[in-house]
PDB file of C-alpha atoms in Angstrom:
ATOM      1  CA  MET E   1     124.219 106.566 169.994  1.00 40.00           C
ATOM      2  CA  GLU E   2     124.372 107.874 173.521  1.00 43.00           C
ATOM      3  CA  GLN E   3     121.312 105.837 174.351  1.00 42.00           C
ATOM      4  CA  GLN E   4     122.936 102.738 172.897  1.00 44.00           C
ATOM      5  CA  HIS E   5     125.911 103.378 175.147  1.00 47.00           C
ATOM      6  CA  ALA E   6     123.708 103.712 178.186  1.00 45.00           C
ATOM      7  CA  ALA E   7     121.871 100.515 177.351  1.00 46.00           C
ATOM      8  CA  HIS E   8     125.044  98.548 176.737  1.00 59.00           C
ATOM      9  CA  HIS E   9     127.026  99.649 179.761  1.00 66.00           C
ATOM     10  CA  PRO E  10     125.665  99.152 183.281  1.00 67.00           C
ATOM     11  CA  SER E  11     125.013 102.324 185.219  1.00 81.00           C
ATOM     12  CA  VAL E  12     127.279 103.707 187.916  1.00 89.00           C
ATOM     13  CA  LYS E  13     124.356 103.427 190.320  1.00 91.00           C
ATOM     14  CA  GLY E  14     124.207  99.686 189.636  1.00 92.00           C
ATOM     15  CA  TYR E  15     127.909  99.320 190.446  1.00 94.00           C
ATOM     16  CA  LEU E  16     127.471 101.192 193.701  1.00 94.00           C
ATOM     17  CA  LEU E  17     124.563  98.950 194.699  1.00 95.00           C
ATOM     18  CA  VAL E  18     126.773  95.887 194.123  1.00 96.00           C
ATOM     19  CA  PHE E  19     129.492  97.545 196.204  1.00 96.00           C
ATOM     20  CA  VAL E  20     127.047  98.122 199.076  1.00 97.00           C
ATOM     21  CA  ALA E  21     125.876  94.505 198.835  1.00 97.00           C
ATOM     22  CA  LEU E  22     129.489  93.245 198.929  1.00 97.00           C
ATOM     23  CA  GLY E  23     130.198  95.416 201.962  1.00 97.00           C
ATOM     24  CA  ILE E  24     127.130  94.183 203.831  1.00 97.00           C
ATOM     25  CA  LEU E  25     127.947  90.537 203.046  1.00 97.00           C
ATOM     26  CA  THR E  26     131.533  90.996 204.251  1.00 96.00           C
ATOM     27  CA  GLY E  27     130.288  92.533 207.491  1.00 96.00           C
ATOM     28  CA  LEU E  28     127.775  89.723 207.873  1.00 96.00           C
ATOM     29  CA  THR E  29     130.284  86.915 207.373  1.00 95.00           C
ATOM     30  CA  VAL E  30     132.707  88.487 209.883  1.00 95.00           C
ATOM     31  CA  ALA E  31     129.901  89.047 212.407  1.00 94.00           C
ATOM     32  CA  LEU E  32     128.780  85.419 212.048  1.00 94.00           C
ATOM     33  CA  SER E  33     132.296  84.206 212.804  1.00 91.00           C
ATOM     34  CA  TYR E  34     132.045  85.824 216.267  1.00 91.00           C
ATOM     35  CA  LEU E  35     128.684  84.239 217.069  1.00 90.00           C
ATOM     36  CA  PRO E  36     128.490  81.006 219.058  1.00 90.00           C
ATOM     37  CA  ILE E  37     126.998  78.907 216.241  1.00 88.00           C
ATOM     38  CA  SER E  38     127.990  75.323 215.511  1.00 88.00           C
ATOM     39  CA  HIS E  39     131.176  74.818 213.492  1.00 85.00           C
ATOM     40  CA  HIS E  40     129.435  73.120 210.581  1.00 85.00           C
ATOM     41  CA  VAL E  41     126.684  75.732 210.286  1.00 90.00           C
ATOM     42  CA  GLY E  42     129.388  78.409 210.421  1.00 90.00           C
ATOM     43  CA  ILE E  43     131.283  76.796 207.527  1.00 89.00           C
ATOM     44  CA  ALA E  44     128.114  76.418 205.464  1.00 90.00           C
ATOM     45  CA  LEU E  45     127.149  80.060 205.988  1.00 94.00           C
ATOM     46  CA  ALA E  46     130.667  81.327 205.217  1.00 94.00           C
ATOM     47  CA  ILE E  47     130.744  79.300 201.983  1.00 92.00           C
ATOM     48  CA  ALA E  48     127.268  80.528 201.005  1.00 95.00           C
ATOM     49  CA  ILE E  49     128.231  84.170 201.588  1.00 96.00           C
ATOM     50  CA  ALA E  50     131.584  83.859 199.756  1.00 96.00           C
ATOM     51  CA  THR E  51     129.840  82.190 196.805  1.00 94.00           C
ATOM     52  CA  THR E  52     127.247  84.972 196.681  1.00 97.00           C
ATOM     53  CA  LYS E  53     129.978  87.624 196.739  1.00 97.00           C
ATOM     54  CA  CYS E  54     131.901  85.889 193.925  1.00 96.00           C
ATOM     55  CA  ALA E  55     128.712  85.606 191.876  1.00 95.00           C
ATOM     56  CA  LEU E  56     128.034  89.336 192.354  1.00 96.00           C
ATOM     57  CA  ILE E  57     131.559  90.280 191.251  1.00 96.00           C
ATOM     58  CA  ALA E  58     131.494  87.970 188.214  1.00 95.00           C
ATOM     59  CA  THR E  59     127.956  88.922 187.177  1.00 94.00           C
ATOM     60  CA  PHE E  60     128.167  92.689 187.491  1.00 94.00           C
ATOM     61  CA  PHE E  61     131.807  93.822 187.713  1.00 95.00           C
ATOM     62  CA  MET E  62     133.026  91.279 185.146  1.00 95.00           C
ATOM     63  CA  HIS E  63     129.816  91.744 183.121  1.00 93.00           C
ATOM     64  CA  LEU E  64     128.940  88.072 182.717  1.00 93.00           C
ATOM     65  CA  LYS E  65     125.306  89.146 182.866  1.00 91.00           C
ATOM     66  CA  THR E  66     125.511  90.950 179.529  1.00 90.00           C
ATOM     67  CA  GLU E  67     128.344  88.987 177.904  1.00 90.00           C
ATOM     68  CA  ASN E  68     128.115  86.225 175.336  1.00 90.00           C
ATOM     69  CA  ARG E  69     127.096  82.963 177.073  1.00 92.00           C
ATOM     70  CA  GLY E  70     130.193  81.243 175.687  1.00 91.00           C
ATOM     71  CA  ILE E  71     132.287  83.054 178.300  1.00 94.00           C
ATOM     72  CA  THR E  72     130.139  81.781 181.165  1.00 94.00           C
ATOM     73  CA  TYR E  73     130.459  78.222 179.859  1.00 94.00           C
ATOM     74  CA  THR E  74     134.248  78.605 179.618  1.00 92.00           C
ATOM     75  CA  VAL E  75     134.386  79.595 183.292  1.00 93.00           C
ATOM     76  CA  LEU E  76     131.975  76.833 184.324  1.00 93.00           C
ATOM     77  CA  VAL E  77     134.361  74.224 182.861  1.00 92.00           C
ATOM     78  CA  GLY E  78     137.059  75.470 185.237  1.00 91.00           C
ATOM     79  CA  LEU E  79     134.681  75.470 188.225  1.00 91.00           C
ATOM     80  CA  PHE E  80     133.407  71.994 187.383  1.00 93.00           C
ATOM     81  CA  LEU E  81     136.957  70.606 187.241  1.00 91.00           C
ATOM     82  CA  VAL E  82     137.743  72.076 190.669  1.00 90.00           C
ATOM     83  CA  ILE E  83     134.691  70.315 192.112  1.00 88.00           C
ATOM     84  CA  VAL E  84     135.860  67.054 190.497  1.00 90.00           C
ATOM     85  CA  LEU E  85     139.273  67.647 192.070  1.00 86.00           C
ATOM     86  CA  ILE E  86     137.816  68.032 195.582  1.00 83.00           C
ATOM     87  CA  GLY E  87     135.599  64.987 195.064  1.00 85.00           C
ATOM     88  CA  ALA E  88     138.566  62.942 193.893  1.00 85.00           C
ATOM     89  CA  MET E  89     140.710  63.841 196.899  1.00 81.00           C
ATOM     90  CA  ILE E  90     138.226  63.365 199.726  1.00 77.00           C
ATOM     91  CA  PRO E  91     138.268  59.521 199.631  1.00 80.00           C
ATOM     92  CA  ASP E  92     142.054  59.676 199.863  1.00 74.00           C
ATOM     93  CA  VAL E  93     142.180  61.706 203.040  1.00 71.00           C
ATOM     94  CA  GLY E  94     138.818  61.038 204.649  1.00 62.00           C
ATOM     95  CA  ILE E  95     137.178  63.298 207.173  1.00 62.00           C
ATOM     96  CA  VAL E  96     138.336  63.328 210.765  1.00 57.00           C
ATOM     97  CA  GLN E  97     135.502  63.513 213.263  1.00 53.00           C
ATOM     98  CA  LYS E  98     136.197  66.360 215.647  1.00 49.00           C
TER      99      LYS E  98
ATOM    100  CA  MET B   1     128.574 101.772 165.897  1.00 43.00           C
ATOM    101  CA  SER B   2     131.047 102.253 168.671  1.00 47.00           C
ATOM    102  CA  HIS B   3     132.227  98.654 168.363  1.00 51.00           C
ATOM    103  CA  ALA B   4     132.376  98.570 164.574  1.00 48.00           C
ATOM    104  CA  ALA B   5     136.171  98.532 164.706  1.00 53.00           C
ATOM    105  CA  ALA B   6     136.261  95.146 166.483  1.00 60.00           C
ATOM    106  CA  PRO B   7     136.735  92.386 163.893  1.00 67.00           C
ATOM    107  CA  LYS B   8     134.098  89.652 163.695  1.00 79.00           C
ATOM    108  CA  THR B   9     135.090  86.312 165.181  1.00 86.00           C
ATOM    109  CA  THR B  10     133.477  82.890 164.824  1.00 86.00           C
ATOM    110  CA  THR B  11     132.731  82.764 168.560  1.00 84.00           C
ATOM    111  CA  GLY B  12     131.106  86.197 168.569  1.00 86.00           C
ATOM    112  CA  ILE B  13     133.544  87.161 171.333  1.00 90.00           C
ATOM    113  CA  PRO B  14     136.589  89.350 170.609  1.00 91.00           C
ATOM    114  CA  ASN B  15     139.702  87.146 170.608  1.00 92.00           C
ATOM    115  CA  GLY B  16     141.435  89.187 173.291  1.00 93.00           C
ATOM    116  CA  LYS B  17     138.494  88.897 175.651  1.00 94.00           C
ATOM    117  CA  LEU B  18     138.083  85.164 175.064  1.00 94.00           C
ATOM    118  CA  GLY B  19     141.831  84.759 175.599  1.00 95.00           C
ATOM    119  CA  MET B  20     141.654  86.601 178.912  1.00 96.00           C
ATOM    120  CA  TRP B  21     138.718  84.492 180.080  1.00 96.00           C
ATOM    121  CA  ILE B  22     140.440  81.221 179.120  1.00 95.00           C
ATOM    122  CA  PHE B  23     143.476  82.432 181.059  1.00 96.00           C
ATOM    123  CA  LEU B  24     141.222  83.201 184.035  1.00 96.00           C
ATOM    124  CA  ALA B  25     139.631  79.753 183.757  1.00 95.00           C
ATOM    125  CA  SER B  26     143.117  78.231 183.960  1.00 94.00           C
ATOM    126  CA  GLU B  27     143.753  80.438 186.987  1.00 95.00           C
ATOM    127  CA  ILE B  28     140.638  78.954 188.580  1.00 94.00           C
ATOM    128  CA  MET B  29     142.351  75.574 188.241  1.00 92.00           C
ATOM    129  CA  LEU B  30     145.621  76.909 189.695  1.00 95.00           C
ATOM    130  CA  PHE B  31     143.981  78.397 192.792  1.00 96.00           C
ATOM    131  CA  GLY B  32     141.325  75.661 192.808  1.00 93.00           C
ATOM    132  CA  SER B  33     143.893  72.879 193.143  1.00 92.00           C
ATOM    133  CA  LEU B  34     145.583  74.607 196.099  1.00 94.00           C
ATOM    134  CA  ILE B  35     142.319  75.631 197.763  1.00 92.00           C
ATOM    135  CA  SER B  36     140.828  72.152 197.394  1.00 89.00           C
ATOM    136  CA  SER B  37     143.971  70.597 198.913  1.00 89.00           C
ATOM    137  CA  TYR B  38     143.616  73.058 201.792  1.00 91.00           C
ATOM    138  CA  ILE B  39     139.969  72.148 202.345  1.00 85.00           C
ATOM    139  CA  VAL B  40     140.560  68.401 202.166  1.00 84.00           C
ATOM    140  CA  LEU B  41     143.607  68.478 204.471  1.00 85.00           C
ATOM    141  CA  ALA B  42     141.924  70.879 206.919  1.00 86.00           C
ATOM    142  CA  MET B  43     139.057  68.394 207.199  1.00 81.00           C
ATOM    143  CA  GLY B  44     141.136  65.225 207.117  1.00 80.00           C
ATOM    144  CA  SER B  45     144.468  65.829 208.800  1.00 80.00           C
ATOM    145  CA  PRO B  46     144.644  65.500 212.598  1.00 80.00           C
ATOM    146  CA  THR B  47     147.864  67.543 212.629  1.00 82.00           C
ATOM    147  CA  PHE B  48     146.673  70.462 210.536  1.00 85.00           C
ATOM    148  CA  GLY B  49     147.789  72.919 213.218  1.00 82.00           C
ATOM    149  CA  ARG B  50     145.295  75.722 212.810  1.00 85.00           C
ATOM    150  CA  PRO B  51     146.445  78.536 215.116  1.00 85.00           C
ATOM    151  CA  ASP B  52     144.235  80.105 217.740  1.00 81.00           C
ATOM    152  CA  THR B  53     141.715  82.539 216.209  1.00 76.00           C
ATOM    153  CA  ALA B  54     143.127  85.430 218.235  1.00 75.00           C
ATOM    154  CA  LEU B  55     146.481  85.030 216.451  1.00 81.00           C
ATOM    155  CA  LEU B  56     144.979  85.250 212.970  1.00 86.00           C
ATOM    156  CA  GLY B  57     144.398  88.997 212.907  1.00 88.00           C
ATOM    157  CA  LYS B  58     140.787  88.934 211.808  1.00 92.00           C
ATOM    158  CA  PRO B  59     140.111  92.720 212.069  1.00 93.00           C
ATOM    159  CA  LEU B  60     143.083  93.578 209.864  1.00 94.00           C
ATOM    160  CA  ALA B  61     142.084  90.971 207.275  1.00 95.00           C
ATOM    161  CA  THR B  62     138.538  92.383 207.300  1.00 96.00           C
ATOM    162  CA  ILE B  63     139.909  95.844 206.575  1.00 96.00           C
ATOM    163  CA  ASN B  64     141.976  94.351 203.758  1.00 96.00           C
ATOM    164  CA  THR B  65     138.871  92.716 202.307  1.00 97.00           C
ATOM    165  CA  PHE B  66     137.145  96.094 202.235  1.00 97.00           C
ATOM    166  CA  VAL B  67     140.226  97.648 200.629  1.00 97.00           C
ATOM    167  CA  LEU B  68     140.155  95.089 197.826  1.00 97.00           C
ATOM    168  CA  ILE B  69     136.390  95.294 197.258  1.00 97.00           C
ATOM    169  CA  THR B  70     136.698  99.071 197.043  1.00 97.00           C
ATOM    170  CA  SER B  71     139.525  98.684 194.519  1.00 97.00           C
ATOM    171  CA  SER B  72     137.212  96.558 192.377  1.00 97.00           C
ATOM    172  CA  VAL B  73     134.662  99.371 192.390  1.00 96.00           C
ATOM    173  CA  THR B  74     137.262 101.978 191.451  1.00 97.00           C
ATOM    174  CA  MET B  75     138.389  99.658 188.637  1.00 97.00           C
ATOM    175  CA  VAL B  76     134.868  99.309 187.309  1.00 96.00           C
ATOM    176  CA  MET B  77     134.576 103.109 187.461  1.00 96.00           C
ATOM    177  CA  ALA B  78     137.801 103.403 185.443  1.00 96.00           C
ATOM    178  CA  LEU B  79     136.257 101.258 182.709  1.00 96.00           C
ATOM    179  CA  ALA B  80     132.960 103.162 182.850  1.00 95.00           C
ATOM    180  CA  SER B  81     134.941 106.417 182.468  1.00 95.00           C
ATOM    181  CA  ILE B  82     136.711 105.395 179.277  1.00 95.00           C
ATOM    182  CA  GLN B  83     133.452 103.994 177.889  1.00 94.00           C
ATOM    183  CA  ARG B  84     132.194 107.569 178.292  1.00 93.00           C
ATOM    184  CA  ASN B  85     135.389 108.828 176.595  1.00 95.00           C
ATOM    185  CA  ASN B  86     136.783 110.457 179.741  1.00 95.00           C
ATOM    186  CA  VAL B  87     140.537 109.711 179.786  1.00 96.00           C
ATOM    187  CA  LYS B  88     141.209 111.959 182.769  1.00 96.00           C
ATOM    188  CA  ALA B  89     138.658 110.102 184.905  1.00 96.00           C
ATOM    189  CA  LEU B  90     140.093 106.788 183.665  1.00 97.00           C
ATOM    190  CA  LEU B  91     143.537 107.806 184.931  1.00 97.00           C
ATOM    191  CA  GLY B  92     142.113 109.022 188.232  1.00 97.00           C
ATOM    192  CA  TRP B  93     140.218 105.808 188.923  1.00 97.00           C
ATOM    193  CA  MET B  94     143.150 103.658 187.777  1.00 97.00           C
ATOM    194  CA  GLY B  95     145.375 105.574 190.189  1.00 97.00           C
ATOM    195  CA  ALA B  96     142.902 104.980 193.009  1.00 98.00           C
ATOM    196  CA  THR B  97     142.747 101.271 192.148  1.00 98.00           C
ATOM    197  CA  SER B  98     146.517 100.882 192.187  1.00 97.00           C
ATOM    198  CA  PHE B  99     146.788 102.893 195.407  1.00 98.00           C
ATOM    199  CA  LEU B 100     144.295 100.550 197.089  1.00 98.00           C
ATOM    200  CA  GLY B 101     146.145  97.543 195.660  1.00 98.00           C
ATOM    201  CA  LEU B 102     149.406  98.792 197.173  1.00 98.00           C
ATOM    202  CA  GLY B 103     147.560  99.417 200.440  1.00 97.00           C
ATOM    203  CA  PHE B 104     146.394  95.807 200.448  1.00 97.00           C
ATOM    204  CA  LEU B 105     149.945  94.548 199.929  1.00 97.00           C
ATOM    205  CA  GLY B 106     151.234  96.874 202.642  1.00 97.00           C
ATOM    206  CA  ILE B 107     148.728  95.565 205.172  1.00 96.00           C
ATOM    207  CA  LYS B 108     149.569  92.023 204.062  1.00 96.00           C
ATOM    208  CA  ALA B 109     153.282  92.610 204.635  1.00 96.00           C
ATOM    209  CA  PHE B 110     152.504  93.958 208.124  1.00 96.00           C
ATOM    210  CA  GLU B 111     150.431  90.835 208.752  1.00 95.00           C
ATOM    211  CA  TYR B 112     153.230  88.506 207.586  1.00 95.00           C
ATOM    212  CA  HIS B 113     155.614  90.278 209.920  1.00 95.00           C
ATOM    213  CA  HIS B 114     153.278  89.758 212.880  1.00 93.00           C
ATOM    214  CA  LYS B 115     152.485  86.158 212.016  1.00 93.00           C
ATOM    215  CA  ILE B 116     156.164  85.281 211.801  1.00 93.00           C
ATOM    216  CA  ALA B 117     156.720  86.973 215.181  1.00 92.00           C
ATOM    217  CA  GLU B 118     153.895  84.824 216.587  1.00 89.00           C
ATOM    218  CA  GLY B 119     155.626  81.687 215.309  1.00 89.00           C
ATOM    219  CA  ILE B 120     153.309  81.049 212.345  1.00 91.00           C
ATOM    220  CA  THR B 121     155.745  80.386 209.513  1.00 92.00           C
ATOM    221  CA  ILE B 122     155.672  78.457 206.267  1.00 92.00           C
ATOM    222  CA  THR B 123     157.249  75.443 208.013  1.00 91.00           C
ATOM    223  CA  SER B 124     155.442  75.677 211.382  1.00 90.00           C
ATOM    224  CA  SER B 125     152.382  73.625 210.377  1.00 90.00           C
ATOM    225  CA  LEU B 126     150.224  72.558 207.442  1.00 91.00           C
ATOM    226  CA  PHE B 127     148.115  75.643 208.077  1.00 93.00           C
ATOM    227  CA  GLY B 128     151.201  77.855 207.848  1.00 93.00           C
ATOM    228  CA  SER B 129     152.316  76.219 204.598  1.00 94.00           C
ATOM    229  CA  PHE B 130     148.935  76.785 203.002  1.00 95.00           C
ATOM    230  CA  TYR B 131     148.577  80.281 204.413  1.00 95.00           C
ATOM    231  CA  TYR B 132     151.865  81.548 202.973  1.00 96.00           C
ATOM    232  CA  THR B 133     151.604  79.614 199.695  1.00 97.00           C
ATOM    233  CA  LEU B 134     148.082  80.799 198.896  1.00 97.00           C
ATOM    234  CA  THR B 135     148.304  84.375 200.164  1.00 97.00           C
ATOM    235  CA  GLY B 136     151.767  84.632 198.597  1.00 97.00           C
ATOM    236  CA  LEU B 137     150.473  83.430 195.242  1.00 97.00           C
ATOM    237  CA  HIS B 138     147.581  85.857 195.577  1.00 98.00           C
ATOM    238  CA  GLY B 139     150.044  88.651 196.413  1.00 97.00           C
ATOM    239  CA  LEU B 140     152.064  87.842 193.287  1.00 97.00           C
ATOM    240  CA  HIS B 141     148.864  88.132 191.276  1.00 98.00           C
ATOM    241  CA  MET B 142     148.283  91.519 192.877  1.00 97.00           C
ATOM    242  CA  LEU B 143     151.752  92.607 191.720  1.00 97.00           C
ATOM    243  CA  GLY B 144     150.892  91.377 188.234  1.00 97.00           C
ATOM    244  CA  GLY B 145     147.664  93.384 188.348  1.00 97.00           C
ATOM    245  CA  LEU B 146     149.541  96.501 189.459  1.00 98.00           C
ATOM    246  CA  ALA B 147     151.963  96.083 186.535  1.00 98.00           C
ATOM    247  CA  PHE B 148     149.028  95.645 184.125  1.00 97.00           C
ATOM    248  CA  ASN B 149     147.401  98.792 185.576  1.00 97.00           C
ATOM    249  CA  ALA B 150     150.623 100.772 185.187  1.00 97.00           C
ATOM    250  CA  TYR B 151     150.859  99.680 181.542  1.00 97.00           C
ATOM    251  CA  ILE B 152     147.253 100.785 180.928  1.00 97.00           C
ATOM    252  CA  ALA B 153     147.862 104.132 182.652  1.00 97.00           C
ATOM    253  CA  ILE B 154     150.976 104.850 180.561  1.00 97.00           C
ATOM    254  CA  LYS B 155     149.148 103.944 177.346  1.00 96.00           C
ATOM    255  CA  ALA B 156     146.139 106.047 178.406  1.00 96.00           C
ATOM    256  CA  MET B 157     148.376 109.069 179.011  1.00 96.00           C
ATOM    257  CA  ARG B 158     149.608 108.690 175.440  1.00 96.00           C
ATOM    258  CA  GLY B 159     146.012 108.768 174.235  1.00 94.00           C
ATOM    259  CA  ALA B 160     145.685 105.074 173.326  1.00 95.00           C
ATOM    260  CA  TYR B 161     142.126 104.666 174.626  1.00 96.00           C
ATOM    261  CA  SER B 162     138.764 106.199 173.800  1.00 95.00           C
ATOM    262  CA  ALA B 163     135.058 105.320 173.880  1.00 94.00           C
ATOM    263  CA  ASP B 164     135.613 103.357 170.649  1.00 93.00           C
ATOM    264  CA  HIS B 165     138.759 101.591 171.745  1.00 93.00           C
ATOM    265  CA  TYR B 166     139.073 100.471 175.362  1.00 95.00           C
ATOM    266  CA  GLU B 167     139.480  96.687 175.011  1.00 94.00           C
ATOM    267  CA  ARG B 168     142.699  96.428 177.011  1.00 95.00           C
ATOM    268  CA  VAL B 169     141.274  98.509 179.845  1.00 96.00           C
ATOM    269  CA  GLU B 170     138.482  95.968 179.992  1.00 96.00           C
ATOM    270  CA  TYR B 171     140.932  93.023 180.089  1.00 97.00           C
ATOM    271  CA  ALA B 172     142.951  94.658 182.864  1.00 97.00           C
ATOM    272  CA  ALA B 173     139.698  95.157 184.782  1.00 97.00           C
ATOM    273  CA  LEU B 174     138.693  91.505 184.302  1.00 97.00           C
ATOM    274  CA  TYR B 175     142.037  90.383 185.699  1.00 98.00           C
ATOM    275  CA  TRP B 176     141.793  92.753 188.657  1.00 98.00           C
ATOM    276  CA  HIS B 177     138.274  91.590 189.550  1.00 97.00           C
ATOM    277  CA  PHE B 178     139.441  87.990 189.371  1.00 97.00           C
ATOM    278  CA  VAL B 179     142.236  88.658 191.871  1.00 97.00           C
ATOM    279  CA  ASP B 180     139.640  90.318 194.131  1.00 97.00           C
ATOM    280  CA  LEU B 181     137.394  87.286 193.707  1.00 96.00           C
ATOM    281  CA  VAL B 182     140.183  84.925 194.809  1.00 97.00           C
ATOM    282  CA  TRP B 183     140.633  86.950 197.989  1.00 97.00           C
ATOM    283  CA  VAL B 184     136.884  86.770 198.666  1.00 97.00           C
ATOM    284  CA  ILE B 185     137.368  82.977 198.864  1.00 95.00           C
ATOM    285  CA  LEU B 186     140.685  83.010 200.749  1.00 96.00           C
ATOM    286  CA  PHE B 187     139.414  85.400 203.434  1.00 96.00           C
ATOM    287  CA  PRO B 188     136.797  83.118 205.044  1.00 94.00           C
ATOM    288  CA  LEU B 189     139.038  80.055 204.548  1.00 92.00           C
ATOM    289  CA  PHE B 190     141.974  81.468 206.491  1.00 93.00           C
ATOM    290  CA  TYR B 191     140.346  83.826 208.952  1.00 92.00           C
ATOM    291  CA  LEU B 192     136.740  82.899 209.631  1.00 89.00           C
ATOM    292  CA  VAL B 193     135.940  79.171 209.638  1.00 80.00           C
TER     293      VAL B 193
END
């Protein structure tokens, strides 16, 4: 039974690795914001890093990796609707060229 | 064997867990609608009024991000403890999580105070409106998480949880991680880009 437990629940070492990864990514995204890179590249990198961090938290801390797929699909519905929302609003406001 | 007590459901997911995830999915829509309005208006409005980067307090917000990420780790350790039937460790890690959560709110309050002194208020610009609405809503969620944690701690002290029965600890952890996740998105939006 102990072995079953160990197989079912992720190890503490795994959690700590995710923690280290989250810390490094946070440091990276802050460091990038101080660098003289173009505004658009900066936004793209910040979004990419934030998305990676969210994926790490959801996959490992919230256990989506080992959970029933139905839960992932439930969350994806919410994410999809947010993307629809952004897409639906952009034509209304437009994008100002800076 | 350890999960034999959980009743079978047609989805294969315990009802409480599915309920929590559906709630979190609705929370994605709540924050998603505000965040998407922020993104669209930040890109499209010529009078968005984003303050100078120096006024935003980036170092303090970075510290706060680390505080919240650390609290997610302590929360996951709390769950791992009760899965190994260690109530004392559960209480210790829960205490650490709540302490870090309070620390986050304390730093946030300090930040609000400074921002208001700098003239960034909820009515000063579109940026200010979004900043206080979104971080305020996030702060309220933190308070909710702290209340949930306190409930779990009180129940744990009364011996409600064990390696065979820790569902609510898991739901509290899911909620806490979600609130952390929202901050991971808010942080670059308000302080970095």
